[in-house]
């Protein structure tokens, strides 16, 4: 299972786990799970369009992910974000259905977008994923404080000069790109499970935001490593194991959180 | 040549000069005018829907005024962000968020800056001192979402004051507190911050009674207009009747002051009671509205 052709899978999945752990923390904090699901699912239409035009599907994905994120950001200035997200999702899915109907053969390439082909990743696919990881992690690091403050106390953040709509838009673009551009490699299922399970677990295990991000990365890494090994041993799809791993993480987080709360001693009252 | 400035103007921390605001075509504030000096503890009193939040947002530069201007420390509001601390009416601190009280206070210092915050001894000391000043040190490492309403208000006050503003705006900080926690917060704000540290405080409330004993001055909002002065100068039948535009009575019920209007059906409490509401003001349960 550590054969040469597997090295690529280990490396790629690890990079994706880091992206998911870091970006996922804010996805969970800001209640943006639906966006993290909708944008890559909808961006799949971009891949279909690109394959129809005979251009690189990664470009189609990127363009649709970007347009979808910006669309959600723009619409949710006036409406609730979940409604805006649903609206953008159905528009993109509609386009996807149209593009697919023009495609002669049912492209296995597009099918693999949903489930990924991480065991078949080639070395030259690693470079763009690694580049994306650097961009996403840097962007989150730069925006860390405004992102955190605008999630907790948006009005006081605005009063301090934080431009809430710009922070939200930048965040949506990061989520859109992080989820969509990892699609061809790991599949929608894998990236989405990794973005929700580990961060949700991590936030129950510690009170410090930075520690929660670190823990979320560790849990995501452990999840993908276990999933690859299990998938190799059983020949079952890796997506199944990652999905299950995400759920296990979450359950674990709930348990640890429960245990921590039961340990909190009653505070002595002030004199 | 520098323009002549009177001593009074240089002392003013906040100068609200004829501010009018229309929202969705409806006049909300009409030529509101008042000033606050260093260390003054001022109540912004008005029923639900009177425009308190709107006025605070204008002062913060979050809401544009249709007419008039706001100066803070002599500067236009837009250039005075660092001089104002703000405790908003609604805070969204749910228990699932892995954020300690000390993290929220630290964000008050540099939450608008970019990059990961580097831990430093000086900053930790500053945060600890601020937490101690609001008696919040004992729950500094607990999740803010798990704290009680009064404890959360203390943390938010520390968050707003750690950047050392000269003016502190609080939007209904007492609204969801029990009487004892409310008294503790009032004491903290008026004694420790206004009187000792000379921070000017503008605190909004729809229920004025707990505040009356300690307020230096009142800005009373009704029908979009403001009456300003000491409690004795403002809470009077002639002043409030002309503000509301119809006759009102000021009743003293065992030390509790009620502002009451007579209507065809009987009478309506306009202020001094938790159910008081601006006459004709629609239901506040509507979504998407600033309550
Ligand atoms: N964005 C808005 N658009 C239209 N009307 C608004 C808006 N925000 C507040 N209002 C109205 O302005 C009035 C004053 O509101 P507000 O300042 O929140 O009052 P208060 O804080 O004193 O309860 C209310 O009638 C409210 O319905
Ligand atoms: Mg209000």
mmCIF file of C-alpha atoms and ligand atoms in Angstrom, chain B residues 23-24 26 28 47-55 89 171-172 281 284 286 289-291, ligand 1:
data_model
loop_
_atom_site.group_PDB
_atom_site.id
_atom_site.type_symbol
_atom_site.label_atom_id
_atom_site.label_comp_id
_atom_site.label_asym_id
_atom_site.label_seq_id
_atom_site.Cartn_x
_atom_site.Cartn_y
_atom_site.Cartn_z
ATOM 1 C CA UNK B 23 -35.338 54.951 6.271
ATOM 2 C CA UNK B 24 -37.419 53.448 3.487
ATOM 3 C CA UNK B 26 -40.074 57.185 6.542
ATOM 4 C CA UNK B 28 -36.944 58.175 11.777
ATOM 5 C CA UNK B 47 -39.434 53.329 23.545
ATOM 6 C CA UNK B 48 -38.936 50.429 21.159
ATOM 7 C CA UNK B 49 -38.771 51.842 17.657
ATOM 8 C CA UNK B 50 -37.926 55.364 18.809
ATOM 9 C CA UNK B 51 -34.692 55.330 16.790
ATOM 10 C CA UNK B 52 -32.020 54.636 19.437
ATOM 11 C CA UNK B 53 -30.175 52.008 17.411
ATOM 12 C CA UNK B 54 -30.435 54.154 14.294
ATOM 13 C CA UNK B 55 -28.896 57.137 16.101
ATOM 14 C CA UNK B 89 -27.628 45.255 20.915
ATOM 15 C CA UNK B 171 -27.143 49.639 22.773
ATOM 16 C CA UNK B 172 -29.614 48.349 25.370
ATOM 17 C CA UNK B 281 -45.029 51.503 16.095
ATOM 18 C CA UNK B 284 -41.065 44.142 16.374
ATOM 19 C CA UNK B 286 -40.820 41.327 11.857
ATOM 20 C CA UNK B 289 -35.439 44.734 11.254
ATOM 21 C CA UNK B 290 -33.136 46.396 13.701
ATOM 22 C CA UNK B 291 -35.081 46.113 16.922
HETATM 23 N N1 LIG C 1 -33.242 49.239 7.671
HETATM 24 C C1 LIG C 1 -34.413 49.812 7.988
HETATM 25 N N2 LIG C 1 -35.309 50.121 7.021
HETATM 26 C C2 LIG C 1 -36.493 50.704 7.327
HETATM 27 N N3 LIG C 1 -36.866 51.025 8.575
HETATM 28 C C3 LIG C 1 -36.025 50.734 9.577
HETATM 29 C C4 LIG C 1 -34.756 50.109 9.340
HETATM 30 N N4 LIG C 1 -34.132 49.950 10.526
HETATM 31 C C5 LIG C 1 -34.982 50.452 11.455
HETATM 32 N N5 LIG C 1 -36.104 50.923 10.888
HETATM 33 C C6 LIG C 1 -37.230 51.572 11.590
HETATM 34 O O1 LIG C 1 -36.717 52.692 12.235
HETATM 35 C C7 LIG C 1 -37.380 52.892 13.476
HETATM 36 C C8 LIG C 1 -36.358 53.032 14.569
HETATM 37 O O2 LIG C 1 -35.698 51.807 14.742
HETATM 38 P P1 LIG C 1 -34.536 51.611 15.806
HETATM 39 O O3 LIG C 1 -33.521 52.663 15.626
HETATM 40 O O4 LIG C 1 -34.076 50.207 15.700
HETATM 41 O O5 LIG C 1 -35.337 51.843 17.170
HETATM 42 P P2 LIG C 1 -34.918 51.457 18.652
HETATM 43 O O6 LIG C 1 -33.491 51.017 18.638
HETATM 44 O O7 LIG C 1 -35.143 52.701 19.445
HETATM 45 O O8 LIG C 1 -35.854 50.374 19.084
HETATM 46 C C9 LIG C 1 -38.298 51.690 13.648
HETATM 47 O O9 LIG C 1 -39.592 52.118 13.321
HETATM 48 C C10 LIG C 1 -37.795 50.693 12.667
HETATM 49 O O10 LIG C 1 -38.847 49.898 12.201
#
